Amino acid sequence: MNIEKAIVVCLAFTLFACKAIPVENKDTKTPKNVILLISDGTGLSQISSAYYFKDSSPNYSRFKNIGLIKTSSSKQDVTDSAAGATAFASGIKTYNGAIGVADDKTDAENIVEIVSRKNIKTGLVATSSITHATPASFYAHAVSRGLTEDIAADLVTSEVDFFAGGGLKFFKDRKDGKKLLDALNQKQFSIYTNGLNEFSQIQSDKKVGYLLSDDAMPTIEKGRGDFLSKATAQAIQFLDKDKAGFFLMSEGSQIDWGGHSNNASYLISELIDFDDAIGQALDYAEKDGNTLVIVTSDHETGGFTLSAKKKINSEGKEYSDYTEIGPTFSTGGHSATLIPVFAYGPGSEEFNGVYENNLIFEKILQVTKWNK
């Protein structure tokens, strides 16, 4: 073979290889499943606390793709959980207190409604009531987050396949007398109120709902145990049983409440619990290879800071001991700080950069192709 022919052959081989590579990458970057983990009220300082107070290595360290979101709602610089979660669930900016509705109070289609039409299974887990602002935004439409009974009724008519959290009283002891537990049974839900079952006990169920407390679940410090991790793992197992693809939202709800009460031990214990749930999602995603895991928050709460501990010296003067952390707070409400986004799996690189919170929704639909 002369030199000219050899060059032509090499060029042809190179062009063929270049054309083949993008096709392969395109396939591997389309996730079949999405797990969205939301740590309510969590900013960078809350996340940082895991690195100082958790006994084992935080699961946050397992992410390579990290971005930041701007969280302001449509009318307020400082968002609340309802507007923040609606941005994630429906891809719109709306007013504080809105559950799945736009500024003009018309219903905004959410991701559960979109993907259910494609036979993709959906699930929600929370340590709050399942009717609380964040989980509610993924299935309900209400002009105010305070319309809890209306929100509970929306769960009955939604296409959710699995849910776990508190809020039994909103389905059972209602002012309007409606028996929503019976209505859930009629929608093929098996409802459990005494604790999480083994997967073998629910495997043949059509749909599953856990309502394990009258309102919110107990705190970690008051004995909730590993509910969030176990419910997240079981939701994954249940939603994946027919291999049709799934979307799961799992929330560490009470990190926010620790911030509101300026209670550092409450906040940190809930954050560490949430980090354990991240581990469950990542363990599954690593084995599966077709699952996108996104971890973020709706907003920061408390103006939480990992400051040096204040102490008094022998002369009675206050000083900062830089060898010990003494968490502090600047507010009992929310703040407008940018919020980290962590992503792992196919399409995770799309979540890098700085962008508005409602683009989480757009990016999920884009990388999964669920919008087509």
mmCIF file of N, CA and C in Angstrom, residues 81-212:
data_model
loop_
_atom_site.group_PDB
_atom_site.id
_atom_site.type_symbol
_atom_site.label_atom_id
_atom_site.label_comp_id
_atom_site.label_asym_id
_atom_site.label_seq_id
_atom_site.Cartn_x
_atom_site.Cartn_y
_atom_site.Cartn_z
ATOM 1 N N SER A 81 -41.329 27.517 50.662
ATOM 2 C CA SER A 81 -41.236 26.147 50.152
ATOM 3 C C SER A 81 -42.250 25.863 49.055
ATOM 4 N N ALA A 82 -43.419 26.483 49.128
ATOM 5 C CA ALA A 82 -44.464 26.227 48.132
ATOM 6 C C ALA A 82 -44.029 26.728 46.757
ATOM 7 N N ALA A 83 -43.598 27.978 46.679
ATOM 8 C CA ALA A 83 -43.139 28.528 45.403
ATOM 9 C C ALA A 83 -41.873 27.815 44.934
ATOM 10 N N GLY A 84 -40.980 27.491 45.873
ATOM 11 C CA GLY A 84 -39.749 26.802 45.513
ATOM 12 C C GLY A 84 -40.003 25.424 44.937
ATOM 13 N N ALA A 85 -40.888 24.663 45.562
ATOM 14 C CA ALA A 85 -41.190 23.318 45.074
ATOM 15 C C ALA A 85 -41.996 23.360 43.785
ATOM 16 N N THR A 86 -42.862 24.348 43.635
ATOM 17 C CA THR A 86 -43.605 24.483 42.383
ATOM 18 C C THR A 86 -42.651 24.760 41.227
ATOM 19 N N ALA A 87 -41.595 25.516 41.480
ATOM 20 C CA ALA A 87 -40.576 25.748 40.450
ATOM 21 C C ALA A 87 -39.942 24.433 40.010
ATOM 22 N N PHE A 88 -39.627 23.561 40.967
ATOM 23 C CA PHE A 88 -39.041 22.253 40.641
ATOM 24 C C PHE A 88 -40.047 21.356 39.922
ATOM 25 N N ALA A 89 -41.291 21.364 40.398
ATOM 26 C CA ALA A 89 -42.287 20.415 39.916
ATOM 27 C C ALA A 89 -42.907 20.818 38.592
ATOM 28 N N SER A 90 -43.049 22.127 38.357
ATOM 29 C CA SER A 90 -43.779 22.598 37.177
ATOM 30 C C SER A 90 -42.980 23.523 36.272
ATOM 31 N N GLY A 91 -41.789 23.915 36.699
ATOM 32 C CA GLY A 91 -40.937 24.725 35.839
ATOM 33 C C GLY A 91 -41.337 26.175 35.717
ATOM 34 N N ILE A 92 -42.092 26.695 36.685
ATOM 35 C CA ILE A 92 -42.513 28.098 36.637
ATOM 36 C C ILE A 92 -42.142 28.809 37.933
ATOM 37 N N LYS A 93 -41.953 30.107 37.838
ATOM 38 C CA LYS A 93 -41.844 30.954 39.018
ATOM 39 C C LYS A 93 -43.248 31.394 39.399
ATOM 40 N N THR A 94 -43.579 31.293 40.668
ATOM 41 C CA THR A 94 -44.898 31.711 41.126
ATOM 42 C C THR A 94 -44.768 32.401 42.475
ATOM 43 N N TYR A 95 -45.895 32.833 43.045
ATOM 44 C CA TYR A 95 -45.887 33.595 44.290
ATOM 45 C C TYR A 95 -45.742 32.670 45.512
ATOM 46 N N ASN A 96 -45.211 33.211 46.598
ATOM 47 C CA ASN A 96 -45.073 32.441 47.829
ATOM 48 C C ASN A 96 -46.438 31.942 48.309
ATOM 49 N N GLY A 97 -46.476 30.678 48.671
ATOM 50 C CA GLY A 97 -47.709 30.057 49.143
ATOM 51 C C GLY A 97 -48.449 29.284 48.083
ATOM 52 N N ALA A 98 -48.058 29.447 46.825
ATOM 53 C CA ALA A 98 -48.757 28.771 45.726
ATOM 54 C C ALA A 98 -48.339 27.317 45.615
ATOM 55 N N ILE A 99 -49.317 26.442 45.468
ATOM 56 C CA ILE A 99 -49.065 25.016 45.283
ATOM 57 C C ILE A 99 -49.493 24.627 43.867
ATOM 58 N N GLY A 100 -48.547 24.501 42.965
ATOM 59 C CA GLY A 100 -48.858 24.031 41.619
ATOM 60 C C GLY A 100 -49.747 24.935 40.811
ATOM 61 N N VAL A 101 -49.718 26.237 41.121
ATOM 62 C CA VAL A 101 -50.470 27.200 40.307
ATOM 63 C C VAL A 101 -49.564 28.355 39.926
ATOM 64 N N ALA A 102 -49.898 29.010 38.806
ATOM 65 C CA ALA A 102 -49.132 30.148 38.307
ATOM 66 C C ALA A 102 -49.550 31.422 39.028
ATOM 67 N N ASP A 103 -48.907 32.530 38.657
ATOM 68 C CA ASP A 103 -49.248 33.824 39.265
ATOM 69 C C ASP A 103 -50.719 34.179 39.099
ATOM 70 N N ASP A 104 -51.299 33.769 37.967
ATOM 71 C CA ASP A 104 -52.717 34.073 37.740
ATOM 72 C C ASP A 104 -53.649 33.036 38.361
ATOM 73 N N LYS A 105 -53.059 32.124 39.150
ATOM 74 C CA LYS A 105 -53.786 31.103 39.920
ATOM 75 C C LYS A 105 -54.393 29.999 39.056
ATOM 76 N N THR A 106 -53.936 29.903 37.827
ATOM 77 C CA THR A 106 -54.334 28.770 36.992
ATOM 78 C C THR A 106 -53.398 27.601 37.268
ATOM 79 N N ASP A 107 -53.892 26.381 37.073
ATOM 80 C CA ASP A 107 -53.097 25.191 37.345
ATOM 81 C C ASP A 107 -51.869 25.122 36.437
ATOM 82 N N ALA A 108 -50.740 24.740 37.025
ATOM 83 C CA ALA A 108 -49.507 24.527 36.268
ATOM 84 C C ALA A 108 -49.229 23.024 36.237
ATOM 85 N N GLU A 109 -49.118 22.464 35.054
ATOM 86 C CA GLU A 109 -48.894 21.025 34.926
ATOM 87 C C GLU A 109 -47.579 20.642 35.591
ATOM 88 N N ASN A 110 -47.613 19.578 36.395
ATOM 89 C CA ASN A 110 -46.408 19.156 37.102
ATOM 90 C C ASN A 110 -45.788 17.917 36.466
ATOM 91 N N ILE A 111 -44.600 17.604 36.907
ATOM 92 C CA ILE A 111 -43.837 16.518 36.293
ATOM 93 C C ILE A 111 -44.515 15.164 36.490
ATOM 94 N N VAL A 112 -45.203 14.971 37.608
ATOM 95 C CA VAL A 112 -45.928 13.713 37.827
ATOM 96 C C VAL A 112 -47.013 13.547 36.771
ATOM 97 N N GLU A 113 -47.735 14.615 36.487
ATOM 98 C CA GLU A 113 -48.789 14.556 35.470
ATOM 99 C C GLU A 113 -48.208 14.306 34.084
ATOM 100 N N ILE A 114 -47.074 14.905 33.804
ATOM 101 C CA ILE A 114 -46.448 14.757 32.485
ATOM 102 C C ILE A 114 -45.969 13.335 32.250
ATOM 103 N N VAL A 115 -45.214 12.792 33.215
ATOM 104 C CA VAL A 115 -44.579 11.491 32.970
ATOM 105 C C VAL A 115 -45.537 10.324 33.146
ATOM 106 N N SER A 116 -46.595 10.509 33.931
ATOM 107 C CA SER A 116 -47.559 9.428 34.127
ATOM 108 C C SER A 116 -48.244 9.045 32.820
ATOM 109 N N ARG A 117 -48.394 10.011 31.928
ATOM 110 C CA ARG A 117 -48.992 9.717 30.624
ATOM 111 C C ARG A 117 -48.087 8.845 29.764
ATOM 112 N N LYS A 118 -46.826 8.754 30.161
ATOM 113 C CA LYS A 118 -45.869 7.927 29.423
ATOM 114 C C LYS A 118 -45.628 6.588 30.124
ATOM 115 N N ASN A 119 -46.500 6.259 31.084
ATOM 116 C CA ASN A 119 -46.408 5.015 31.850
ATOM 117 C C ASN A 119 -45.169 4.963 32.735
ATOM 118 N N ILE A 120 -44.621 6.130 33.063
ATOM 119 C CA ILE A 120 -43.504 6.212 33.998
ATOM 120 C C ILE A 120 -44.070 6.290 35.405
ATOM 121 N N LYS A 121 -43.545 5.483 36.305
ATOM 122 C CA LYS A 121 -44.053 5.422 37.677
ATOM 123 C C LYS A 121 -43.538 6.614 38.488
ATOM 124 N N THR A 122 -44.319 7.032 39.477
ATOM 125 C CA THR A 122 -43.949 8.199 40.269
ATOM 126 C C THR A 122 -44.129 7.941 41.758
ATOM 127 N N GLY A 123 -43.266 8.577 42.564
ATOM 128 C CA GLY A 123 -43.346 8.399 44.004
ATOM 129 C C GLY A 123 -42.915 9.640 44.759
ATOM 130 N N LEU A 124 -43.417 9.781 45.995
ATOM 131 C CA LEU A 124 -43.107 10.914 46.859
ATOM 132 C C LEU A 124 -42.840 10.414 48.275
ATOM 133 N N VAL A 125 -41.776 10.914 48.885
ATOM 134 C CA VAL A 125 -41.435 10.578 50.265
ATOM 135 C C VAL A 125 -41.114 11.874 50.993
ATOM 136 N N ALA A 126 -41.566 12.009 52.246
ATOM 137 C CA ALA A 126 -41.268 13.208 53.028
ATOM 138 C C ALA A 126 -41.303 12.881 54.511
ATOM 139 N N THR A 127 -40.538 13.634 55.293
ATOM 140 C CA THR A 127 -40.587 13.482 56.748
ATOM 141 C C THR A 127 -41.598 14.448 57.361
ATOM 142 N N SER A 128 -42.240 15.249 56.537
ATOM 143 C CA SER A 128 -43.365 16.086 56.945
ATOM 144 C C SER A 128 -44.657 15.313 56.666
ATOM 145 N N SER A 129 -45.777 16.002 56.787
ATOM 146 C CA SER A 129 -47.011 15.465 56.222
ATOM 147 C C SER A 129 -46.859 15.393 54.712
ATOM 148 N N ILE A 130 -47.473 14.409 54.103
ATOM 149 C CA ILE A 130 -47.412 14.277 52.644
ATOM 150 C C ILE A 130 -48.183 15.415 51.963
ATOM 151 N N THR A 131 -48.964 16.163 52.736
ATOM 152 C CA THR A 131 -49.694 17.312 52.210
ATOM 153 C C THR A 131 -48.929 18.619 52.391
ATOM 154 N N HIS A 132 -47.739 18.560 52.946
ATOM 155 C CA HIS A 132 -46.944 19.764 53.182
ATOM 156 C C HIS A 132 -46.470 20.343 51.856
ATOM 157 N N ALA A 133 -45.970 21.574 51.892
ATOM 158 C CA ALA A 133 -45.728 22.352 50.672
ATOM 159 C C ALA A 133 -44.897 21.634 49.616
ATOM 160 N N THR A 134 -43.768 21.037 50.016
ATOM 161 C CA THR A 134 -42.904 20.445 48.996
ATOM 162 C C THR A 134 -43.531 19.232 48.314
ATOM 163 N N PRO A 135 -43.913 18.184 49.053
ATOM 164 C CA PRO A 135 -44.525 17.050 48.346
ATOM 165 C C PRO A 135 -45.814 17.436 47.636
ATOM 166 N N ALA A 136 -46.607 18.333 48.237
ATOM 167 C CA ALA A 136 -47.885 18.730 47.635
ATOM 168 C C ALA A 136 -47.693 19.328 46.254
ATOM 169 N N SER A 137 -46.613 20.056 46.058
ATOM 170 C CA SER A 137 -46.402 20.740 44.778
ATOM 171 C C SER A 137 -46.192 19.774 43.620
ATOM 172 N N PHE A 138 -45.947 18.514 43.929
ATOM 173 C CA PHE A 138 -45.727 17.524 42.882
ATOM 174 C C PHE A 138 -47.000 16.771 42.498
ATOM 175 N N TYR A 139 -48.131 17.076 43.166
ATOM 176 C CA TYR A 139 -49.381 16.414 42.766
ATOM 177 C C TYR A 139 -50.612 17.299 42.877
ATOM 178 N N ALA A 140 -50.519 18.421 43.588
ATOM 179 C CA ALA A 140 -51.717 19.213 43.894
ATOM 180 C C ALA A 140 -51.699 20.560 43.185
ATOM 181 N N HIS A 141 -52.880 21.199 43.185
ATOM 182 C CA HIS A 141 -53.043 22.553 42.664
ATOM 183 C C HIS A 141 -53.910 23.318 43.651
ATOM 184 N N ALA A 142 -53.307 24.277 44.359
ATOM 185 C CA ALA A 142 -54.054 25.047 45.357
ATOM 186 C C ALA A 142 -53.513 26.471 45.401
ATOM 187 N N VAL A 143 -54.394 27.432 45.536
ATOM 188 C CA VAL A 143 -53.962 28.827 45.544
ATOM 189 C C VAL A 143 -53.237 29.180 46.840
ATOM 190 N N SER A 144 -53.371 28.325 47.873
ATOM 191 C CA SER A 144 -52.677 28.554 49.136
ATOM 192 C C SER A 144 -52.248 27.219 49.740
ATOM 193 N N ARG A 145 -51.045 27.183 50.251
ATOM 194 C CA ARG A 145 -50.528 25.979 50.892
ATOM 195 C C ARG A 145 -51.320 25.603 52.138
ATOM 196 N N GLY A 146 -52.103 26.553 52.655
ATOM 197 C CA GLY A 146 -52.892 26.290 53.848
ATOM 198 C C GLY A 146 -54.161 25.494 53.598
ATOM 199 N N LEU A 147 -54.506 25.270 52.343
ATOM 200 C CA LEU A 147 -55.725 24.519 52.015
ATOM 201 C C LEU A 147 -55.434 23.017 52.054
ATOM 202 N N THR A 148 -55.107 22.538 53.234
ATOM 203 C CA THR A 148 -54.576 21.184 53.382
ATOM 204 C C THR A 148 -55.568 20.109 52.985
ATOM 205 N N GLU A 149 -56.839 20.284 53.323
ATOM 206 C CA GLU A 149 -57.825 19.263 52.973
ATOM 207 C C GLU A 149 -58.009 19.179 51.456
ATOM 208 N N ASP A 150 -57.974 20.315 50.778
ATOM 209 C CA ASP A 150 -58.061 20.307 49.313
ATOM 210 C C ASP A 150 -56.834 19.614 48.708
ATOM 211 N N ILE A 151 -55.685 19.884 49.299
ATOM 212 C CA ILE A 151 -54.447 19.275 48.814
ATOM 213 C C ILE A 151 -54.499 17.755 48.982
ATOM 214 N N ALA A 152 -54.992 17.288 50.130
ATOM 215 C CA ALA A 152 -55.119 15.843 50.359
ATOM 216 C C ALA A 152 -56.044 15.209 49.326
ATOM 217 N N ALA A 153 -57.128 15.894 49.006
ATOM 218 C CA ALA A 153 -58.069 15.369 48.001
ATOM 219 C C ALA A 153 -57.406 15.261 46.634
ATOM 220 N N ASP A 154 -56.488 16.168 46.332
ATOM 221 C CA ASP A 154 -55.776 16.114 45.057
ATOM 222 C C ASP A 154 -54.874 14.885 44.953
ATOM 223 N N LEU A 155 -54.377 14.405 46.082
ATOM 224 C CA LEU A 155 -53.545 13.196 46.045
ATOM 225 C C LEU A 155 -54.365 11.999 45.577
ATOM 226 N N VAL A 156 -55.614 11.958 45.986
ATOM 227 C CA VAL A 156 -56.498 10.854 45.586
ATOM 228 C C VAL A 156 -56.677 10.820 44.072
ATOM 229 N N THR A 157 -56.805 11.982 43.462
ATOM 230 C CA THR A 157 -57.061 12.038 42.027
ATOM 231 C C THR A 157 -55.785 12.119 41.190
ATOM 232 N N SER A 158 -54.627 12.134 41.849
ATOM 233 C CA SER A 158 -53.356 12.209 41.129
ATOM 234 C C SER A 158 -52.971 10.844 40.573
ATOM 235 N N GLU A 159 -51.858 10.822 39.835
ATOM 236 C CA GLU A 159 -51.358 9.572 39.275
ATOM 237 C C GLU A 159 -50.143 9.045 40.034
ATOM 238 N N VAL A 160 -49.939 9.510 41.262
ATOM 239 C CA VAL A 160 -48.827 9.031 42.086
ATOM 240 C C VAL A 160 -49.005 7.537 42.368
ATOM 241 N N ASP A 161 -47.885 6.789 42.309
ATOM 242 C CA ASP A 161 -47.943 5.336 42.521
ATOM 243 C C ASP A 161 -47.474 4.911 43.911
ATOM 244 N N PHE A 162 -46.679 5.746 44.560
ATOM 245 C CA PHE A 162 -46.121 5.408 45.874
ATOM 246 C C PHE A 162 -45.948 6.706 46.649
ATOM 247 N N PHE A 163 -46.388 6.706 47.918
ATOM 248 C CA PHE A 163 -46.067 7.851 48.765
ATOM 249 C C PHE A 163 -45.850 7.373 50.194
ATOM 250 N N ALA A 164 -45.029 8.126 50.924
ATOM 251 C CA ALA A 164 -44.729 7.780 52.315
ATOM 252 C C ALA A 164 -44.434 9.058 53.085
ATOM 253 N N GLY A 165 -45.084 9.196 54.236
ATOM 254 C CA GLY A 165 -44.883 10.362 55.089
ATOM 255 C C GLY A 165 -45.938 10.401 56.167
ATOM 256 N N GLY A 166 -46.167 11.581 56.732
ATOM 257 C CA GLY A 166 -47.230 11.760 57.714
ATOM 258 C C GLY A 166 -48.461 12.358 57.063
ATOM 259 N N GLY A 167 -49.414 12.767 57.916
ATOM 260 C CA GLY A 167 -50.599 13.462 57.426
ATOM 261 C C GLY A 167 -51.874 12.655 57.442
ATOM 262 N N LEU A 168 -51.939 11.604 58.234
ATOM 263 C CA LEU A 168 -53.116 10.725 58.265
ATOM 264 C C LEU A 168 -54.401 11.498 58.546
ATOM 265 N N LYS A 169 -54.335 12.502 59.440
ATOM 266 C CA LYS A 169 -55.561 13.207 59.837
ATOM 267 C C LYS A 169 -56.217 13.949 58.674
ATOM 268 N N PHE A 170 -55.444 14.326 57.675
ATOM 269 C CA PHE A 170 -56.011 15.064 56.541
ATOM 270 C C PHE A 170 -56.780 14.154 55.583
ATOM 271 N N PHE A 171 -56.644 12.861 55.779
ATOM 272 C CA PHE A 171 -57.366 11.878 54.966
ATOM 273 C C PHE A 171 -58.471 11.178 55.760
ATOM 274 N N LYS A 172 -58.343 11.240 57.067
ATOM 275 C CA LYS A 172 -59.237 10.459 57.933
ATOM 276 C C LYS A 172 -60.208 11.319 58.734
ATOM 277 N N ASP A 173 -59.690 12.320 59.431
ATOM 278 C CA ASP A 173 -60.510 13.160 60.303
ATOM 279 C C ASP A 173 -60.687 14.544 59.677
ATOM 280 N N ARG A 174 -61.523 14.609 58.668
ATOM 281 C CA ARG A 174 -61.674 15.820 57.875
ATOM 282 C C ARG A 174 -62.906 16.624 58.289
ATOM 283 N N LYS A 175 -62.811 17.937 58.131
ATOM 284 C CA LYS A 175 -63.941 18.797 58.459
ATOM 285 C C LYS A 175 -65.120 18.554 57.526
ATOM 286 N N ASP A 176 -64.818 18.170 56.272
ATOM 287 C CA ASP A 176 -65.906 17.946 55.314
ATOM 288 C C ASP A 176 -66.487 16.535 55.392
ATOM 289 N N GLY A 177 -65.922 15.704 56.276
ATOM 290 C CA GLY A 177 -66.451 14.359 56.485
ATOM 291 C C GLY A 177 -66.100 13.349 55.405
ATOM 292 N N LYS A 178 -65.367 13.760 54.389
ATOM 293 C CA LYS A 178 -65.002 12.833 53.313
ATOM 294 C C LYS A 178 -64.031 11.767 53.819
ATOM 295 N N LYS A 179 -64.235 10.546 53.363
ATOM 296 C CA LYS A 179 -63.384 9.424 53.767
ATOM 297 C C LYS A 179 -62.371 9.140 52.662
ATOM 298 N N LEU A 180 -61.273 9.864 52.732
ATOM 299 C CA LEU A 180 -60.299 9.776 51.652
ATOM 300 C C LEU A 180 -59.497 8.475 51.677
ATOM 301 N N LEU A 181 -59.438 7.823 52.817
ATOM 302 C CA LEU A 181 -58.756 6.520 52.845
ATOM 303 C C LEU A 181 -59.522 5.518 51.986
ATOM 304 N N ASP A 182 -60.839 5.561 52.086
ATOM 305 C CA ASP A 182 -61.661 4.696 51.228
ATOM 306 C C ASP A 182 -61.478 5.070 49.763
ATOM 307 N N ALA A 183 -61.393 6.370 49.506
ATOM 308 C CA ALA A 183 -61.209 6.835 48.130
ATOM 309 C C ALA A 183 -59.861 6.371 47.572
ATOM 310 N N LEU A 184 -58.826 6.365 48.415
ATOM 311 C CA LEU A 184 -57.512 5.877 47.987
ATOM 312 C C LEU A 184 -57.560 4.379 47.688
ATOM 313 N N ASN A 185 -58.273 3.650 48.512
ATOM 314 C CA ASN A 185 -58.441 2.210 48.256
ATOM 315 C C ASN A 185 -59.120 1.971 46.910
ATOM 316 N N GLN A 186 -60.102 2.798 46.600
ATOM 317 C CA GLN A 186 -60.802 2.661 45.323
ATOM 318 C C GLN A 186 -59.897 2.999 44.136
ATOM 319 N N LYS A 187 -58.846 3.788 44.396
ATOM 320 C CA LYS A 187 -57.872 4.106 43.349
ATOM 321 C C LYS A 187 -56.723 3.094 43.327
ATOM 322 N N GLN A 188 -56.963 1.916 43.920
ATOM 323 C CA GLN A 188 -56.036 0.780 43.922
ATOM 324 C C GLN A 188 -54.817 0.983 44.829
ATOM 325 N N PHE A 189 -54.937 1.885 45.800
ATOM 326 C CA PHE A 189 -53.882 2.060 46.790
ATOM 327 C C PHE A 189 -54.058 1.077 47.945
ATOM 328 N N SER A 190 -52.960 0.482 48.360
ATOM 329 C CA SER A 190 -52.909 -0.225 49.637
ATOM 330 C C SER A 190 -52.332 0.766 50.640
ATOM 331 N N ILE A 191 -53.103 1.115 51.662
ATOM 332 C CA ILE A 191 -52.690 2.134 52.628
ATOM 333 C C ILE A 191 -52.233 1.469 53.923
ATOM 334 N N TYR A 192 -51.060 1.876 54.386
ATOM 335 C CA TYR A 192 -50.483 1.325 55.617
ATOM 336 C C TYR A 192 -50.237 2.467 56.593
ATOM 337 N N THR A 193 -50.577 2.240 57.863
ATOM 338 C CA THR A 193 -50.478 3.305 58.864
ATOM 339 C C THR A 193 -49.649 2.914 60.084
ATOM 340 N N ASN A 194 -49.089 1.715 60.087
ATOM 341 C CA ASN A 194 -48.381 1.241 61.279
ATOM 342 C C ASN A 194 -46.868 1.132 61.122
ATOM 343 N N GLY A 195 -46.346 1.536 59.986
ATOM 344 C CA GLY A 195 -44.903 1.451 59.767
ATOM 345 C C GLY A 195 -44.592 0.893 58.391
ATOM 346 N N LEU A 196 -43.341 1.029 58.001
ATOM 347 C CA LEU A 196 -42.911 0.510 56.710
ATOM 348 C C LEU A 196 -42.896 -1.015 56.725
ATOM 349 N N ASN A 197 -43.337 -1.619 55.653
ATOM 350 C CA ASN A 197 -43.325 -3.077 55.513
ATOM 351 C C ASN A 197 -42.034 -3.528 54.845
ATOM 352 N N GLU A 198 -41.830 -4.824 54.822
ATOM 353 C CA GLU A 198 -40.797 -5.391 53.971
ATOM 354 C C GLU A 198 -41.287 -5.310 52.522
ATOM 355 N N PHE A 199 -40.364 -5.211 51.594
ATOM 356 C CA PHE A 199 -40.760 -5.084 50.196
ATOM 357 C C PHE A 199 -41.603 -6.274 49.735
ATOM 358 N N SER A 200 -41.302 -7.453 50.245
ATOM 359 C CA SER A 200 -42.049 -8.643 49.843
ATOM 360 C C SER A 200 -43.537 -8.530 50.183
ATOM 361 N N GLN A 201 -43.858 -7.706 51.199
ATOM 362 C CA GLN A 201 -45.250 -7.547 51.625
ATOM 363 C C GLN A 201 -46.033 -6.588 50.726
ATOM 364 N N ILE A 202 -45.329 -5.761 49.965
ATOM 365 C CA ILE A 202 -46.013 -4.786 49.101
ATOM 366 C C ILE A 202 -45.742 -5.039 47.616
ATOM 367 N N GLN A 203 -44.921 -6.011 47.321
ATOM 368 C CA GLN A 203 -44.463 -6.226 45.949
ATOM 369 C C GLN A 203 -45.609 -6.425 44.959
ATOM 370 N N SER A 204 -46.657 -7.086 45.393
ATOM 371 C CA SER A 204 -47.785 -7.370 44.500
ATOM 372 C C SER A 204 -48.854 -6.276 44.524
ATOM 373 N N ASP A 205 -48.669 -5.248 45.377
ATOM 374 C CA ASP A 205 -49.641 -4.147 45.434
ATOM 375 C C ASP A 205 -49.583 -3.318 44.155
ATOM 376 N N LYS A 206 -50.738 -2.813 43.744
ATOM 377 C CA LYS A 206 -50.798 -1.946 42.567
ATOM 378 C C LYS A 206 -50.178 -0.593 42.871
ATOM 379 N N LYS A 207 -50.630 0.025 43.969
ATOM 380 C CA LYS A 207 -50.085 1.285 44.447
ATOM 381 C C LYS A 207 -49.946 1.207 45.962
ATOM 382 N N VAL A 208 -49.028 2.015 46.521
ATOM 383 C CA VAL A 208 -48.758 1.938 47.954
ATOM 384 C C VAL A 208 -48.735 3.334 48.560
ATOM 385 N N GLY A 209 -49.400 3.483 49.720
ATOM 386 C CA GLY A 209 -49.343 4.733 50.464
ATOM 387 C C GLY A 209 -49.100 4.474 51.940
ATOM 388 N N TYR A 210 -48.116 5.153 52.496
ATOM 389 C CA TYR A 210 -47.828 5.084 53.928
ATOM 390 C C TYR A 210 -48.199 6.416 54.568
ATOM 391 N N LEU A 211 -49.091 6.387 55.560
ATOM 392 C CA LEU A 211 -49.443 7.549 56.359
ATOM 393 C C LEU A 211 -49.150 7.186 57.808
ATOM 394 N N LEU A 212 -47.960 7.547 58.272
ATOM 395 C CA LEU A 212 -47.428 6.958 59.498
ATOM 396 C C LEU A 212 -47.499 7.863 60.719
#
